[in-house]
Amino acid sequence: DAGITQSPRHKVTETGTPVTLRCHQTENHRYMYWYRQDPGHGLRLIHYSYGVKDTDKGEVSDGYSVSRSKTEDFLLTLESATSSQTSVYFCAIKGADQYNEQFFGPGTRLTVL
Amino acid sequence: KQEVTQIPAALSVPEGENLVLNCSFTDSAIYNLQWFRQDPGKGLTSLLLIQSSQREQTSGRLNASLDKSSGRSTLYIAASQPGDSATYLCAPPSAGNNRKLIWGLGTSLAVNP
């Protein structure tokens, strides 16, 4: 157990509403990641963070923003949800050493109607 | 740009068989490569992290090898069991940025009793 929780685990929302997903870790890892997983696409990186207030874009960042004000929390926000953002969202963590493994949270299933 | 291919895409075998799952990547300048398992509807579980200085890494019935020069990694599963049924993913780091992982689409394994 890598000490990662995600909330909520399931969410149904309507197009145009804002949505925030939370990732929480208990092990003080430097790196945190948000991915989405869709059939036929595999895992795609949305944003990642390499420290408090330090974030960078992944390959599918359009329509998403992130914030990391504390080491333990990494928030993913959909400012105005669209149906194309219906997906399963995974958070992951990694230590600072280049040899560290990534560990994943349980995922959040988001449906945008 | 790092690209990952996993072959076969799907595999169905009877219980007890020894299996080899293949992963190919295009950028061989990597520090390590990680193998994951994903059960249907679940998150990802890290199985093995093999460093570039290692040729093999073992955990129980699993053995991962890494050949950087040829851009290949294999995951060997000995004496397969129905509980091994899952999707297996390999993930080397991104070219020039080992903070990020690049993902294949995985091999979907079914082990039949």
GROMACS .gro file of C-alpha atoms in nm:
model
  226
    1ASP     CA    1   0.000   0.000   0.000
    2ALA     CA    2   0.165   0.321  -0.120
    3GLY     CA    3  -0.063   0.541   0.091
    4ILE     CA    4  -0.249   0.706  -0.196
    5THR     CA    5  -0.616   0.790  -0.183
    6GLN     CA    6  -0.836   0.952  -0.443
    7SER     CA    7  -1.167   1.127  -0.390
    8PRO     CA    8  -1.432   1.099  -0.501
    9ARG     CA    9  -1.411   0.744  -0.634
   10HIS     CA   10  -1.712   0.791  -0.858
   11LYS     CA   11  -1.875   1.106  -0.989
   12VAL     CA   12  -2.148   1.185  -1.236
   13THR     CA   13  -2.180   1.545  -1.346
   14GLU     CA   14  -2.328   1.752  -1.623
   15THR     CA   15  -2.157   1.925  -1.912
   16GLY     CA   16  -2.033   2.271  -1.822
   17THR     CA   17  -1.999   2.217  -1.449
   18PRO     CA   18  -1.665   2.246  -1.268
   19VAL     CA   19  -1.520   1.931  -1.116
   20THR     CA   20  -1.226   1.886  -0.880
   21LEU     CA   21  -1.060   1.553  -0.811
   22ARG     CA   22  -0.830   1.510  -0.515
   23CYS     CA   23  -0.524   1.292  -0.472
   24HIS     CA   24  -0.379   1.253  -0.125
   25GLN     CA   25  -0.055   1.080  -0.027
   26THR     CA   26   0.084   1.003   0.315
   27GLU     CA   27   0.448   0.929   0.227
   28ASN     CA   28   0.588   1.272   0.136
   29HIS     CA   29   0.681   1.178  -0.221
   30ARG     CA   30   0.804   1.463  -0.437
   31TYR     CA   31   0.639   1.368  -0.764
   32MET     CA   32   0.266   1.334  -0.820
   33TYR     CA   33   0.088   1.263  -1.146
   34TRP     CA   34  -0.259   1.270  -1.297
   35TYR     CA   35  -0.343   1.029  -1.576
   36ARG     CA   36  -0.656   0.942  -1.764
   37GLN     CA   37  -0.728   0.597  -1.903
   38ASP     CA   38  -0.961   0.535  -2.194
   39PRO     CA   39  -1.021   0.222  -2.402
   40GLY     CA   40  -0.788   0.208  -2.699
   41HIS     CA   41  -0.565   0.488  -2.570
   42GLY     CA   42  -0.400   0.340  -2.269
   43LEU     CA   43  -0.275   0.571  -1.999
   44ARG     CA   44  -0.217   0.934  -2.089
   45LEU     CA   45  -0.047   1.190  -1.868
   46ILE     CA   46  -0.251   1.505  -1.796
   47HIS     CA   47  -0.028   1.700  -1.556
   48TYR     CA   48   0.238   1.624  -1.305
   49SER     CA   49   0.399   1.799  -1.011
   50TYR     CA   50   0.758   1.790  -0.890
   51GLY     CA   51   0.704   1.989  -0.572
   52VAL     CA   52   0.476   2.231  -0.395
   53LYS     CA   53   0.355   2.486  -0.651
   54ASP     CA   54   0.570   2.319  -0.922
   55THR     CA   55   0.369   2.161  -1.199
   56ASP     CA   56   0.409   2.079  -1.566
   57LYS     CA   57   0.184   1.972  -1.851
   58GLY     CA   58   0.149   1.624  -1.987
   59GLU     CA   59   0.032   1.514  -2.329
   60VAL     CA   60  -0.342   1.580  -2.277
   61SER     CA   61  -0.354   1.890  -2.055
   62ASP     CA   62  -0.610   2.096  -2.248
   63GLY     CA   63  -0.922   2.155  -2.039
   64TYR     CA   64  -0.749   2.061  -1.714
   65SER     CA   65  -0.570   2.256  -1.445
   66VAL     CA   66  -0.387   2.140  -1.133
   67SER     CA   67  -0.273   2.277  -0.803
   68ARG     CA   68  -0.039   2.158  -0.534
   69SER     CA   69  -0.032   2.382  -0.228
   70LYS     CA   70   0.079   2.104   0.008
   71THR     CA   71   0.314   1.811  -0.048
   72GLU     CA   72   0.043   1.560   0.028
   73ASP     CA   73  -0.235   1.690  -0.198
   74PHE     CA   74  -0.257   1.723  -0.575
   75LEU     CA   75  -0.583   1.855  -0.717
   76LEU     CA   76  -0.709   1.814  -1.072
   77THR     CA   77  -0.976   2.058  -1.188
   78LEU     CA   78  -1.196   2.044  -1.492
   79GLU     CA   79  -1.308   2.406  -1.521
   80SER     CA   80  -1.603   2.324  -1.745
   81ALA     CA   81  -1.653   1.952  -1.789
   82THR     CA   82  -1.723   1.810  -2.134
   83SER     CA   83  -1.841   1.464  -2.238
   84SER     CA   84  -1.496   1.393  -2.384
   85GLN     CA   85  -1.359   1.411  -2.030
   86THR     CA   86  -1.560   1.107  -1.926
   87SER     CA   87  -1.284   0.871  -1.820
   88VAL     CA   88  -1.111   0.695  -1.535
   89TYR     CA   89  -0.859   0.922  -1.366
   90PHE     CA   90  -0.557   0.785  -1.183
   91CYS     CA   91  -0.319   0.960  -0.952
   92ALA     CA   92   0.035   0.830  -0.907
   93ILE     CA   93   0.333   0.916  -0.690
   94LYS     CA   94   0.709   0.875  -0.723
   95GLY     CA   95   1.008   0.953  -0.509
   96ALA     CA   96   1.271   1.206  -0.613
   97ASP     CA   97   1.536   0.948  -0.699
   98GLN     CA   98   1.541   0.858  -1.068
   99TYR     CA   99   1.533   0.491  -0.970
  100ASN     CA  100   1.210   0.518  -0.774
  101GLU     CA  101   0.896   0.335  -0.877
  102GLN     CA  102   0.564   0.495  -0.958
  103PHE     CA  103   0.270   0.381  -0.745
  104PHE     CA  104  -0.092   0.435  -0.833
  105GLY     CA  105  -0.406   0.528  -0.652
  106PRO     CA  106  -0.735   0.339  -0.691
  107GLY     CA  107  -0.880   0.571  -0.956
  108THR     CA  108  -1.182   0.797  -0.997
  109ARG     CA  109  -1.450   0.711  -1.249
  110LEU     CA  110  -1.593   1.035  -1.389
  111THR     CA  111  -1.899   1.048  -1.612
  112VAL     CA  112  -1.994   1.376  -1.779
  113LEU     CA  113  -2.349   1.374  -1.917
  114LYS     CA  114   1.019   1.036  -2.879
  115GLN     CA  115   0.973   0.723  -2.673
  116GLU     CA  116   0.720   0.478  -2.811
  117VAL     CA  117   0.619   0.149  -2.655
  118THR     CA  118   0.479  -0.163  -2.820
  119GLN     CA  119   0.356  -0.468  -2.633
  120ILE     CA  120   0.311  -0.802  -2.803
  121PRO     CA  121   0.087  -0.995  -2.796
  122ALA     CA  122  -0.211  -0.767  -2.734
  123ALA     CA  123  -0.405  -1.058  -2.588
  124LEU     CA  124  -0.314  -1.405  -2.472
  125SER     CA  125  -0.525  -1.697  -2.348
  126VAL     CA  126  -0.352  -2.000  -2.199
  127PRO     CA  127  -0.434  -2.300  -1.981
  128GLU     CA  128  -0.328  -2.297  -1.621
  129GLY     CA  129   0.029  -2.408  -1.554
  130GLU     CA  130   0.193  -2.272  -1.868
  131ASN     CA  131   0.503  -2.058  -1.861
  132LEU     CA  132   0.451  -1.727  -2.039
  133VAL     CA  133   0.658  -1.454  -2.199
  134LEU     CA  134   0.518  -1.106  -2.248
  135ASN     CA  135   0.713  -0.872  -2.472
  136CYS     CA  136   0.772  -0.499  -2.456
  137SER     CA  137   0.962  -0.296  -2.716
  138PHE     CA  138   1.066   0.067  -2.682
  139THR     CA  139   1.233   0.307  -2.922
  140ASP     CA  140   1.462   0.515  -2.698
  141SER     CA  141   1.722   0.300  -2.527
  142ALA     CA  142   1.865   0.583  -2.312
  143ILE     CA  143   1.663   0.481  -2.009
  144TYR     CA  144   1.749   0.440  -1.641
  145ASN     CA  145   1.490   0.176  -1.570
  146LEU     CA  146   1.168   0.016  -1.683
  147GLN     CA  147   0.865  -0.069  -1.477
  148TRP     CA  148   0.611  -0.349  -1.522
  149PHE     CA  149   0.257  -0.314  -1.391
  150ARG     CA  150  -0.050  -0.527  -1.359
  151GLN     CA  151  -0.406  -0.400  -1.389
  152ASP     CA  152  -0.710  -0.606  -1.295
  153PRO     CA  153  -1.040  -0.517  -1.468
  154GLY     CA  154  -1.192  -0.203  -1.320
  155LYS     CA  155  -0.900  -0.157  -1.083
  156GLY     CA  156  -0.590   0.053  -1.047
  157LEU     CA  157  -0.236  -0.036  -1.146
  158THR     CA  158  -0.009  -0.243  -0.928
  159SER     CA  159   0.366  -0.215  -0.966
  160LEU     CA  160   0.517  -0.559  -1.024
  161LEU     CA  161   0.883  -0.499  -1.094
  162LEU     CA  162   1.122  -0.211  -1.150
  163ILE     CA  163   1.429  -0.319  -1.342
  164GLN     CA  164   1.726  -0.084  -1.349
  165SER     CA  165   1.940  -0.024  -1.655
  166SER     CA  166   2.237  -0.174  -1.472
  167GLN     CA  167   2.049  -0.501  -1.420
  168ARG     CA  168   1.971  -0.761  -1.677
  169GLU     CA  169   1.703  -0.933  -1.473
  170GLN     CA  170   1.477  -0.873  -1.175
  171THR     CA  171   1.274  -1.141  -1.001
  172SER     CA  172   0.972  -1.141  -0.774
  173GLY     CA  173   0.819  -1.476  -0.694
  174ARG     CA  174   0.704  -1.638  -1.019
  175LEU     CA  175   0.778  -1.322  -1.216
  176ASN     CA  176   1.104  -1.244  -1.389
  177ALA     CA  177   1.168  -0.930  -1.592
  178SER     CA  178   1.464  -0.883  -1.822
  179LEU     CA  179   1.590  -0.568  -1.987
  180ASP     CA  180   1.805  -0.535  -2.298
  181LYS     CA  181   1.857  -0.165  -2.356
  182SER     CA  182   2.067  -0.207  -2.669
  183SER     CA  183   1.785  -0.384  -2.850
  184GLY     CA  184   1.508  -0.180  -2.688
  185ARG     CA  185   1.336  -0.481  -2.537
  186SER     CA  186   1.205  -0.604  -2.207
  187THR     CA  187   1.031  -0.931  -2.134
  188LEU     CA  188   0.815  -1.040  -1.844
  189TYR     CA  189   0.830  -1.411  -1.776
  190ILE     CA  190   0.551  -1.568  -1.571
  191ALA     CA  191   0.622  -1.917  -1.446
  192ALA     CA  192   0.351  -2.177  -1.381
  193SER     CA  193   0.064  -1.943  -1.461
  194GLN     CA  194  -0.249  -1.944  -1.245
  195PRO     CA  195  -0.603  -1.814  -1.302
  196GLY     CA  196  -0.525  -1.536  -1.055
  197ASP     CA  197  -0.262  -1.407  -1.298
  198SER     CA  198  -0.541  -1.303  -1.537
  199ALA     CA  199  -0.505  -0.928  -1.586
  200THR     CA  200  -0.359  -0.671  -1.820
  201TYR     CA  201   0.017  -0.629  -1.800
  202LEU     CA  202   0.174  -0.297  -1.888
  203CYS     CA  203   0.534  -0.196  -1.934
  204ALA     CA  204   0.646   0.163  -1.891
  205PRO     CA  205   0.992   0.297  -1.968
  206PRO     CA  206   1.070   0.663  -1.898
  207SER     CA  207   1.015   0.933  -2.154
  208ALA     CA  208   1.310   1.019  -2.380
  209GLY     CA  209   1.506   1.295  -2.207
  210ASN     CA  210   1.274   1.316  -1.907
  211ASN     CA  211   1.284   1.028  -1.663
  212ARG     CA  212   1.019   1.195  -1.449
  213LYS     CA  213   0.752   1.073  -1.691
  214LEU     CA  214   0.662   0.722  -1.802
  215ILE     CA  215   0.552   0.623  -2.150
  216TRP     CA  216   0.288   0.353  -2.176
  217GLY     CA  217   0.210   0.068  -2.406
  218LEU     CA  218  -0.145  -0.061  -2.449
  219GLY     CA  219  -0.064  -0.373  -2.253
  220THR     CA  220  -0.108  -0.745  -2.292
  221SER     CA  221  -0.442  -0.881  -2.175
  222LEU     CA  222  -0.381  -1.223  -2.021
  223ALA     CA  223  -0.642  -1.486  -1.948
  224VAL     CA  224  -0.531  -1.801  -1.766
  225ASN     CA  225  -0.795  -2.069  -1.786
  226PRO     CA  226  -0.846  -2.333  -1.515
   0.00000   0.00000   0.00000
